[in-house]
PDB file of C-alpha atoms in Angstrom:
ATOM      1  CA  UNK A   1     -21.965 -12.319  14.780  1.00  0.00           C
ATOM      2  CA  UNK A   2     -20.680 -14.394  17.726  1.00  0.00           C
ATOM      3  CA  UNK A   3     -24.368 -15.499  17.833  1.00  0.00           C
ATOM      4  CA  UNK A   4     -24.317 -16.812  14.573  1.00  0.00           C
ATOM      5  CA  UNK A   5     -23.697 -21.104  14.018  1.00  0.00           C
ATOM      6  CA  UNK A   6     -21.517 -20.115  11.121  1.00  0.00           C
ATOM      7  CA  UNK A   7     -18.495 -18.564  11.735  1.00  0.00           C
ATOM      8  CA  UNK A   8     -18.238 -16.827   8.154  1.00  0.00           C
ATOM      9  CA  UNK A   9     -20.271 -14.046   7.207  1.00  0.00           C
ATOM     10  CA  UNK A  10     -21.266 -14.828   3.469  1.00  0.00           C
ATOM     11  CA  UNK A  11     -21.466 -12.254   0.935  1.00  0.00           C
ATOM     12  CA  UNK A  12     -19.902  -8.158   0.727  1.00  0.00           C
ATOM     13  CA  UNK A  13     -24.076  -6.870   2.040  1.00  0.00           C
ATOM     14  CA  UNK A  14     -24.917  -9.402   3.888  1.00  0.00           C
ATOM     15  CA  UNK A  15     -21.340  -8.804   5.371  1.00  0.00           C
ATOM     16  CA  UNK A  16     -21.886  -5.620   6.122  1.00  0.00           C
ATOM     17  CA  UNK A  17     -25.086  -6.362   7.805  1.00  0.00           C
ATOM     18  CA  UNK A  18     -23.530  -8.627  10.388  1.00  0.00           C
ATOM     19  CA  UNK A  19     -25.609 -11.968   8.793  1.00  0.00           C
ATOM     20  CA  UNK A  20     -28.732  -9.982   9.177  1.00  0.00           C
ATOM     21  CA  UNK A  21     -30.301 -10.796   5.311  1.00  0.00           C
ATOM     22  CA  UNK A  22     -33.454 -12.318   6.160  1.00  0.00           C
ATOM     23  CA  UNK A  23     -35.622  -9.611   4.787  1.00  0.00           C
ATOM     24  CA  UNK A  24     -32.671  -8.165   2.116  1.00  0.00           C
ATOM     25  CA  UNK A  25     -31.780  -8.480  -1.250  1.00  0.00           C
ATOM     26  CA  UNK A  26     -29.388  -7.037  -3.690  1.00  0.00           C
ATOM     27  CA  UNK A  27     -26.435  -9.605  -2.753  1.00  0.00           C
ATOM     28  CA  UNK A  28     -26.547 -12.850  -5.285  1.00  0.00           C
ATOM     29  CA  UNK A  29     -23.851 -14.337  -3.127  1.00  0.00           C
ATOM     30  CA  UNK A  30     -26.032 -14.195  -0.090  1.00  0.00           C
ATOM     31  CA  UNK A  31     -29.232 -14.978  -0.594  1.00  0.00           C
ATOM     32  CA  UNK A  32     -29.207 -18.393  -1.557  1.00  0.00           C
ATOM     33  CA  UNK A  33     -27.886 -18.980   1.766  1.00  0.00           C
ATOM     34  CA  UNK A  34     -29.980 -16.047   4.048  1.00  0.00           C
ATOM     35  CA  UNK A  35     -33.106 -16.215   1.887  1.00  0.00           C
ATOM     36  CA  UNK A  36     -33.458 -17.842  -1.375  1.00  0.00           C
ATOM     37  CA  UNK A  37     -37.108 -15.892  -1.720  1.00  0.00           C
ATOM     38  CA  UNK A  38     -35.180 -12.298  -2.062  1.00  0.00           C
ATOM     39  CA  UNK A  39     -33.703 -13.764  -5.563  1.00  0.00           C
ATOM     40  CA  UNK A  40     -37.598 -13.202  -7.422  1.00  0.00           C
ATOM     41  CA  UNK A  41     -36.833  -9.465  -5.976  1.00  0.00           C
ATOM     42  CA  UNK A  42     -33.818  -9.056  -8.096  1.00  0.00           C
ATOM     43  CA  UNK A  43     -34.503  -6.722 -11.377  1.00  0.00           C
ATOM     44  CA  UNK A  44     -31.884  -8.496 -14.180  1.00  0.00           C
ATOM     45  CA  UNK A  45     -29.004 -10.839 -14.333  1.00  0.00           C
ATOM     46  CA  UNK A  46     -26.512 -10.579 -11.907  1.00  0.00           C
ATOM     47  CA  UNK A  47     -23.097 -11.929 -10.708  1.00  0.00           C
ATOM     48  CA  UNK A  48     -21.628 -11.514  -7.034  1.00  0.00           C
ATOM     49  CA  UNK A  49     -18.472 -12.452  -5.211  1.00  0.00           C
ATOM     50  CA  UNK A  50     -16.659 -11.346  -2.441  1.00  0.00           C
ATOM     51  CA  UNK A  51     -13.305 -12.349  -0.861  1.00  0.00           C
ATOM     52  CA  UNK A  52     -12.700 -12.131   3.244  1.00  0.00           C
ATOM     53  CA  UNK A  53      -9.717 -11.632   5.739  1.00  0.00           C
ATOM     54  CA  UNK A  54     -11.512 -12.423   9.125  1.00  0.00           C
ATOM     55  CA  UNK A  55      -8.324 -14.225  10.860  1.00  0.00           C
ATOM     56  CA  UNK A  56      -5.612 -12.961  12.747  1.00  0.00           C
ATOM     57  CA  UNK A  57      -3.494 -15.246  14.537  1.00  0.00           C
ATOM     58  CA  UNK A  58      -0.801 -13.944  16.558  1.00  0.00           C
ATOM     59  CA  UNK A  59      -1.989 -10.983  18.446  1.00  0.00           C
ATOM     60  CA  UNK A  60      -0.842 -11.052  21.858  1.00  0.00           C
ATOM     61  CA  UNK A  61      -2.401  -9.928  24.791  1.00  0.00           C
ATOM     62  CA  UNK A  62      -1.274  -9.660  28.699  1.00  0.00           C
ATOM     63  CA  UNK A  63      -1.125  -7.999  31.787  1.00  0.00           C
ATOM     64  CA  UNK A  64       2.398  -6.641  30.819  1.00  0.00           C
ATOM     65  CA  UNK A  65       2.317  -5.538  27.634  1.00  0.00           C
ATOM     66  CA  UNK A  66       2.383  -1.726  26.881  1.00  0.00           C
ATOM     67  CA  UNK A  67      -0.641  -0.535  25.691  1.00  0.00           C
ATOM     68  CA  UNK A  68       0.594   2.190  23.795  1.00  0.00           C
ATOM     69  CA  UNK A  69       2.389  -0.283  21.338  1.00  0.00           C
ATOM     70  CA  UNK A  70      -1.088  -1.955  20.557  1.00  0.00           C
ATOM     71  CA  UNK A  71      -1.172  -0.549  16.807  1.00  0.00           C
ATOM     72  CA  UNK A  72       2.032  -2.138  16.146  1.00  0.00           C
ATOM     73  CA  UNK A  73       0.288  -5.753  17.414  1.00  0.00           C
ATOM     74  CA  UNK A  74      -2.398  -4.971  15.413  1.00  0.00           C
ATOM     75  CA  UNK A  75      -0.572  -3.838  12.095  1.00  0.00           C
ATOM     76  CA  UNK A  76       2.085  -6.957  11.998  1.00  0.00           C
ATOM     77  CA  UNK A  77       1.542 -10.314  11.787  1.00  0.00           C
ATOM     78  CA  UNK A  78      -0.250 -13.122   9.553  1.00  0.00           C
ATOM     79  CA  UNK A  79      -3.309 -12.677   8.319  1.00  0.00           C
ATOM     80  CA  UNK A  80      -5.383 -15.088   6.553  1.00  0.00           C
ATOM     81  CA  UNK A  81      -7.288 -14.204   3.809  1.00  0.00           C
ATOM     82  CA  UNK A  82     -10.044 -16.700   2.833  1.00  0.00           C
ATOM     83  CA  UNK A  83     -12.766 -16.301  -0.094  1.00  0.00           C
ATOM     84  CA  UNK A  84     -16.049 -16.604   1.242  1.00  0.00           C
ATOM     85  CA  UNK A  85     -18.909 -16.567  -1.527  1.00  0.00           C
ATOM     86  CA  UNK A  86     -19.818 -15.872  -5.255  1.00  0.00           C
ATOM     87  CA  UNK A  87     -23.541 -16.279  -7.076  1.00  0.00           C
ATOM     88  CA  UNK A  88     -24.599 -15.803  -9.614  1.00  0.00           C
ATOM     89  CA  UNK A  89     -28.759 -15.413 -10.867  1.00  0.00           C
ATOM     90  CA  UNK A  90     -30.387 -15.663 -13.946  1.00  0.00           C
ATOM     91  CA  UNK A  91     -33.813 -13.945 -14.806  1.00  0.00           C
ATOM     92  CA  UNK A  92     -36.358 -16.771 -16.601  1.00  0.00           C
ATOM     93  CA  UNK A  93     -39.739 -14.904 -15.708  1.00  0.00           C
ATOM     94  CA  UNK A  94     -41.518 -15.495 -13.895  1.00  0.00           C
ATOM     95  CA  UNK A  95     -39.025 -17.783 -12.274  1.00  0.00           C
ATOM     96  CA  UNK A  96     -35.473 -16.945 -11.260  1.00  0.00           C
ATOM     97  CA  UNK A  97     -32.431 -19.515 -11.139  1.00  0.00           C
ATOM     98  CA  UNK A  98     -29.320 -19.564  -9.194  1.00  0.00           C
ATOM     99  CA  UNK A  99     -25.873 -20.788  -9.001  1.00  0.00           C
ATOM    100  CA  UNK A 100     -24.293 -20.487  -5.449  1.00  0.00           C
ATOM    101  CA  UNK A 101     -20.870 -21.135  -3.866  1.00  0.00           C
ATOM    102  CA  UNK A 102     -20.315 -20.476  -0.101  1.00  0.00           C
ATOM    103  CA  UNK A 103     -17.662 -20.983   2.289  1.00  0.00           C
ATOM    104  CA  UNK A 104     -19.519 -20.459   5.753  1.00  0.00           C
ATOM    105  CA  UNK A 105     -17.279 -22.074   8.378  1.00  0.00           C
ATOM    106  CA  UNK A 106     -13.477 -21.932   8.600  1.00  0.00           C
ATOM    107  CA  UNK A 107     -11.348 -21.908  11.530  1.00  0.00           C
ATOM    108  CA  UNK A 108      -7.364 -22.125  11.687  1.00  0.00           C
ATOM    109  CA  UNK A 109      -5.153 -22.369  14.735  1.00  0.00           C
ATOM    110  CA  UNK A 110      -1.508 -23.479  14.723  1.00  0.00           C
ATOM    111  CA  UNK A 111       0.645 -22.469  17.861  1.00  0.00           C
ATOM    112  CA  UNK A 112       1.714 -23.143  21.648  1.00  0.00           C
ATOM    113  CA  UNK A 113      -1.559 -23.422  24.043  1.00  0.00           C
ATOM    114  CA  UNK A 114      -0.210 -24.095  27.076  1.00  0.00           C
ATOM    115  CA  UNK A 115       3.312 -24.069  28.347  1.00  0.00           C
ATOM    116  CA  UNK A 116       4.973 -24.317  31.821  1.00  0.00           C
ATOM    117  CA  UNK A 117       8.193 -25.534  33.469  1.00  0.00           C
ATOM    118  CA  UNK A 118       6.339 -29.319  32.860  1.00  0.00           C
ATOM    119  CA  UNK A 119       4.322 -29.162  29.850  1.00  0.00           C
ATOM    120  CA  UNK A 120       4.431 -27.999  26.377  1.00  0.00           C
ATOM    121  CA  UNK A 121       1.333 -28.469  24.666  1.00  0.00           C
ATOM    122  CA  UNK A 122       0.662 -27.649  21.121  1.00  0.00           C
ATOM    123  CA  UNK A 123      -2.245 -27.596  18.371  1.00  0.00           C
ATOM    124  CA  UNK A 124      -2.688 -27.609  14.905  1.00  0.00           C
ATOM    125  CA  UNK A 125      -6.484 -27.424  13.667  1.00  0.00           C
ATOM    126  CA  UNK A 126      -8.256 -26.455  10.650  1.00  0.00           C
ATOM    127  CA  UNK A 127     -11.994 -26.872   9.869  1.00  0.00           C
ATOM    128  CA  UNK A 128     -13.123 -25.595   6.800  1.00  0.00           C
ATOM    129  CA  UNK A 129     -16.794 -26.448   4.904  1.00  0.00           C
ATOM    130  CA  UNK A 130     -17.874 -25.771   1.340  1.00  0.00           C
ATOM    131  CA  UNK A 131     -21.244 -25.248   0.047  1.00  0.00           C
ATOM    132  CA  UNK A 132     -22.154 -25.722  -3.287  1.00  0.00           C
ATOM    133  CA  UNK A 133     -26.122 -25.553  -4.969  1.00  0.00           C
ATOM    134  CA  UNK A 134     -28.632 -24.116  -6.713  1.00  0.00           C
ATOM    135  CA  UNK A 135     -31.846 -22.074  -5.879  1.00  0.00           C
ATOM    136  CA  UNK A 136     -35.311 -20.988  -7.286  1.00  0.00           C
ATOM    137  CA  UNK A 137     -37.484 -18.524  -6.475  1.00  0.00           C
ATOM    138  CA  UNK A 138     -40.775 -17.296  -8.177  1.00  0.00           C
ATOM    139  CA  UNK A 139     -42.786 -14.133  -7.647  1.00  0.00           C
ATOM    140  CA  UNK A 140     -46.048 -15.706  -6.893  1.00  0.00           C
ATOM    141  CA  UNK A 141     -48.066 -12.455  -6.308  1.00  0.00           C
ATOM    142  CA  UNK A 142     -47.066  -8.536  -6.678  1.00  0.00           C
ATOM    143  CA  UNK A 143     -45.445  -8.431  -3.327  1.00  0.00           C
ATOM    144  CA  UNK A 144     -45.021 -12.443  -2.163  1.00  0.00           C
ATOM    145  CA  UNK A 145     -41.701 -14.047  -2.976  1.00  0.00           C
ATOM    146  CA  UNK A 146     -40.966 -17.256  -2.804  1.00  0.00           C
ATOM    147  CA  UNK A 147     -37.731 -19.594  -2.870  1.00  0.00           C
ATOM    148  CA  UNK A 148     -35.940 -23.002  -2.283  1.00  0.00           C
ATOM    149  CA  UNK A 149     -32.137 -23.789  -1.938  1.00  0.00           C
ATOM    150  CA  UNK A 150     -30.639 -26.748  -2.120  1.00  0.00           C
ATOM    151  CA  UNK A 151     -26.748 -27.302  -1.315  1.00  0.00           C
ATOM    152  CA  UNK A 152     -24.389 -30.151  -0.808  1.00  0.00           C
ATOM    153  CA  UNK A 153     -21.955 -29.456   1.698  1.00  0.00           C
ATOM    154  CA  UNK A 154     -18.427 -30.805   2.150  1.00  0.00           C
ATOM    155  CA  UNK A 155     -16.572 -30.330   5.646  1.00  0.00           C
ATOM    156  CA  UNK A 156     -13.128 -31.473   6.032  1.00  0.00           C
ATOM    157  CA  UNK A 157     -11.840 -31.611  10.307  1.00  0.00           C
ATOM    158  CA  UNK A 158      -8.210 -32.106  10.659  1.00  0.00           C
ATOM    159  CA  UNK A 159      -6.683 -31.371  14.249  1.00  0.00           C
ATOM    160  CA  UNK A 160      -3.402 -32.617  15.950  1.00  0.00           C
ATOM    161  CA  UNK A 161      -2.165 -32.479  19.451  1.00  0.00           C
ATOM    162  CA  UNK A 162       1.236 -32.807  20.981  1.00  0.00           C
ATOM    163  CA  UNK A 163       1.643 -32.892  24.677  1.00  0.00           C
ATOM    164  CA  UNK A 164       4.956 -33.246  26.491  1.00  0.00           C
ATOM    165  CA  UNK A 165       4.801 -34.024  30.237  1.00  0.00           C
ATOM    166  CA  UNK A 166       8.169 -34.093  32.667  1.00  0.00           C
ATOM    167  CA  UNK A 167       8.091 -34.893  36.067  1.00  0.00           C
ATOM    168  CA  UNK A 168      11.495 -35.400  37.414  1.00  0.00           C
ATOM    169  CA  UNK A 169      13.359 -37.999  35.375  1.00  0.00           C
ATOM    170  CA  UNK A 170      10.335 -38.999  33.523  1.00  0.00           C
ATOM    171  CA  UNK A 171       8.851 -37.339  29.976  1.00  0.00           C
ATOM    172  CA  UNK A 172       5.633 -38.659  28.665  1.00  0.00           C
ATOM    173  CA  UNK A 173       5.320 -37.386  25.172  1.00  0.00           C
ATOM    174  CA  UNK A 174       1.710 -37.741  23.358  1.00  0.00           C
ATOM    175  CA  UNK A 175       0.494 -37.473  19.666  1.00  0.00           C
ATOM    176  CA  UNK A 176      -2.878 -37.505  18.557  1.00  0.00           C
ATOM    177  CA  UNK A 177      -4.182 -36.964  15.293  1.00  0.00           C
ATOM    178  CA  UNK A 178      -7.946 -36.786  14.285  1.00  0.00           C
ATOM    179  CA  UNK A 179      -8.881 -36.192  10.563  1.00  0.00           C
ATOM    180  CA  UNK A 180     -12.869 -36.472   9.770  1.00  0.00           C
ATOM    181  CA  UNK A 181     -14.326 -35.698   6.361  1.00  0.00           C
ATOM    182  CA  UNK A 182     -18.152 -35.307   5.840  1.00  0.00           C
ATOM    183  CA  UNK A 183     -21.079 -34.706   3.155  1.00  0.00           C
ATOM    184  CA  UNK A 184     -24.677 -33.693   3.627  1.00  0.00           C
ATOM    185  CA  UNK A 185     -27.104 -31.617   1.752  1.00  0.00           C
ATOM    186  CA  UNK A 186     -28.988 -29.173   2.775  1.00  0.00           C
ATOM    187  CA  UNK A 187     -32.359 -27.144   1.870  1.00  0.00           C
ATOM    188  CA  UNK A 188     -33.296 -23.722   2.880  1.00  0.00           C
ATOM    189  CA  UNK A 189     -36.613 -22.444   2.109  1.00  0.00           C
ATOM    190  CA  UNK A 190     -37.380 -18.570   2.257  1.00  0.00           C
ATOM    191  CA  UNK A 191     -40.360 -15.698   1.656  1.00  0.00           C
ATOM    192  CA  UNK A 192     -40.191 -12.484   1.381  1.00  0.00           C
ATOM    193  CA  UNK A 193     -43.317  -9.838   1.361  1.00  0.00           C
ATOM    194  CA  UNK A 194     -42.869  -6.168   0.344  1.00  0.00           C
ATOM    195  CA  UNK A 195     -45.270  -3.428   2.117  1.00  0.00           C
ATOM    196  CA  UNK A 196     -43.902  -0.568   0.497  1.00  0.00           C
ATOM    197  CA  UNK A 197     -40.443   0.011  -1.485  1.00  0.00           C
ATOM    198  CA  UNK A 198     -38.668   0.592   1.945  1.00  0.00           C
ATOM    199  CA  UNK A 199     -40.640  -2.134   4.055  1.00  0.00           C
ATOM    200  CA  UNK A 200     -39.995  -5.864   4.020  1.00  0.00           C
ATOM    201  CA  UNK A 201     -40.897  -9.139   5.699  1.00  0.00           C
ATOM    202  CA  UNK A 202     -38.658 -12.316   5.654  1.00  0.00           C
ATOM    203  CA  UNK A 203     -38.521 -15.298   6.794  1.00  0.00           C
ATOM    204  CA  UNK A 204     -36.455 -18.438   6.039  1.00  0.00           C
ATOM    205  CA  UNK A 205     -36.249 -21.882   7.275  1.00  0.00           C
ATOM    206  CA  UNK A 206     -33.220 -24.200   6.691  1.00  0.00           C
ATOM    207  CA  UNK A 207     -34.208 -28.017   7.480  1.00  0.00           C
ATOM    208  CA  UNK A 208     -31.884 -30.307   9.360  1.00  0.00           C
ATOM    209  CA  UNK A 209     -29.247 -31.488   6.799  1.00  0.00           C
ATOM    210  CA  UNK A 210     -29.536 -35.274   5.462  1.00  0.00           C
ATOM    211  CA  UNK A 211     -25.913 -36.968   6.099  1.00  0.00           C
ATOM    212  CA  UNK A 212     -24.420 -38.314   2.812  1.00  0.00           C
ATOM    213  CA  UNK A 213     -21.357 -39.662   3.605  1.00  0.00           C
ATOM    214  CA  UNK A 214     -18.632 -39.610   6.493  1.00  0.00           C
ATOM    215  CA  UNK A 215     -15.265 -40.754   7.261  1.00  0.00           C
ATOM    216  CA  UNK A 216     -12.732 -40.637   9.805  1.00  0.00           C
ATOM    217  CA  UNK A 217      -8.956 -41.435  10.976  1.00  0.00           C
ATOM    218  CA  UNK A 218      -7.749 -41.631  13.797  1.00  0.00           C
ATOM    219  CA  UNK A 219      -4.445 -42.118  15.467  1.00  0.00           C
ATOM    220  CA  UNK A 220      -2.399 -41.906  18.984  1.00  0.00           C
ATOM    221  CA  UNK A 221       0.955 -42.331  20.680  1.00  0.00           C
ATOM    222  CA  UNK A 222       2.278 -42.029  23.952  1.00  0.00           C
ATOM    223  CA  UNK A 223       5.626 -42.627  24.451  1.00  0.00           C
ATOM    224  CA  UNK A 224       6.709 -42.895  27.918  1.00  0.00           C
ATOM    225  CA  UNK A 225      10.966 -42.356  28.239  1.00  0.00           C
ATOM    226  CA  UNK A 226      11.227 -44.115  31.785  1.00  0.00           C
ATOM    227  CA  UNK A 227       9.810 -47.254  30.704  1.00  0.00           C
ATOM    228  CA  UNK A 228      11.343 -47.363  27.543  1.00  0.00           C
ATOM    229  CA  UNK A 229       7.902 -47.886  25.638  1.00  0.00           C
ATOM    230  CA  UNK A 230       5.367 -46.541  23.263  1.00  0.00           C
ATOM    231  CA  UNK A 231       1.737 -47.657  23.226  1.00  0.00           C
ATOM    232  CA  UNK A 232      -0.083 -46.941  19.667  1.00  0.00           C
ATOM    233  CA  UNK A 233      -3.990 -46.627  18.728  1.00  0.00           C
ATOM    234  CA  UNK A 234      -4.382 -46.270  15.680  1.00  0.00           C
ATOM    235  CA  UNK A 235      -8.317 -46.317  14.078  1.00  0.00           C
ATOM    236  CA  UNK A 236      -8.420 -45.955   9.834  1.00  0.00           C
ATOM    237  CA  UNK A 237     -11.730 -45.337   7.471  1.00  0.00           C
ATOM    238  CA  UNK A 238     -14.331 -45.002  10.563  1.00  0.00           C
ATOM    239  CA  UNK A 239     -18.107 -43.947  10.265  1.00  0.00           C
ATOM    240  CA  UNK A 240     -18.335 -40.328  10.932  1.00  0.00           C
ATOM    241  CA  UNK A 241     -21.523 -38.742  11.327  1.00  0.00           C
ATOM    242  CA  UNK A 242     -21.929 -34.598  11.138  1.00  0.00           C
ATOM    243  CA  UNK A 243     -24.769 -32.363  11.752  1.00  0.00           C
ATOM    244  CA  UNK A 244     -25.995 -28.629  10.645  1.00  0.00           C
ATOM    245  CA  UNK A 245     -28.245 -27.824  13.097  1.00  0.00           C
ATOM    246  CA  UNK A 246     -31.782 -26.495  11.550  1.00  0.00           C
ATOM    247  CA  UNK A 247     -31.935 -22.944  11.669  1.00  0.00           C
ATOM    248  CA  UNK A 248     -34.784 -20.353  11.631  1.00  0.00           C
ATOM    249  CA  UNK A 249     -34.592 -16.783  10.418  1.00  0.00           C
ATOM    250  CA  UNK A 250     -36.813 -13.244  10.503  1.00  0.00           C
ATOM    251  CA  UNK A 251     -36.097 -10.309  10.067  1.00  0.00           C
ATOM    252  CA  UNK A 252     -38.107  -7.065   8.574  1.00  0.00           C
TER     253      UNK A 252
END
């Protein structure tokens, strides 16, 4: 899954399958996103969701530690739970309609990331996106299946920084904040061909996304104790351009 541009798997099968839903079906939360052509494959109505813990932020690792107390790192902590998808699909033969809403990217970090007898350095990020759109997909012949999905996406960026530098008498203390908040939308095409009832082919294409709208903030201070003075940038409501990457999948 490391391979994967989103850092979410979306929906409980295609979950399960490690993002590997080109040529699957079964999973109305997933396919809009995987391949909007396995919806004409589905038999009746049907409603999905699933909800995902994926994070785990304060496990601790070293050269030191005792390895035998690894379950108790493991079993204490925070965890973040996050939900990641729900769909739902509606049957209007020979055409079928959905209604998806995914949650393929979030990351979380808020902590110490580097510390010495000098420096103290510290981060707080979070970068979260939301999908939200609708698909169709037809049957076109007895085993060709066919589908489009459109989404509008929303991705909010937020990350601050605090360094603290001291050589001897002097402490240089810096604070930067970046906040970026973006829109495009996004269309995924997919097919699907059956050979037998245990066979498939699928592929799906998902174009490069069309930016809607972007914004951005940013702001910085470094305050510098043996001088006795604290310079300021500070940047409000600038363009901010995003991009999801076009993506090709197949899988049988």
């Amino acid at each position: 899954s490391y391979a994967n541009y989103n850092n979410v798997r979306i929906g409980e099968r295609a979950a399960g399958m490690g993002g590997a839903f080109t040529a699957m079906t079964g999973d109305s939360a997933a396919l809009s996103f995987y391949n909007p052509g396995g919806l004409a494959r589905l038999k009746s109505r049907t409603v999905s969701g699933s909800v995902a813990v994926y994070n785990k932020y304060d496990t601790k690792v070293g050269e030191i530690e005792d390895p035998t107390a690894a379950p108790l790192r493991v079993n204490r902590g925070y965890f973040r739970p996050k939900p990641s998808a729900s769909g739902a699909v509606q049957n209007h033969a020979p055409f079928w309609t959905a209604f998806s809403v995914v949650t393929p990217d979030f990351d979380y970090y808020n902590g110490e990331v580097k510390s010495n007898s000098n420096t103290i350095s510290n981060l707080n990020l979070v970068d979260e996106s939301l999908w939200v759109g609708g698909s169709v997909a037809i049957q076109f012949l007895e085993n060709h299946h066919l589908g489009f999905s459109t989404y509008y996406t929303a991705q909010n960026y937020s990350r601050s920084i605090s360094d603290r530098n001291t050589v001897g008498a002097n402490t240089t203390v810096t604070i930067e904040d970046k906040n970026l908040t973006n829109n495009n939308l996004v269309v995924i095409g997919g097919y699907q061909y059956t050979f037998t009832p245990l066979w498939t082919f699928g592929i799906s294409v998902r174009l490069p996304s069309v930016e809607l709208y972007g914004t951005g903030n940013y702001s910085r201070s470094v305050t510098n104790t043996a001088a006795g003075r604290t310079e300021t940038t500070n940047e409000r409501e600038r363009f901010s351009e995003s991009r999801i990457p076009p993506k090709i999948g197949v899988g049988i």
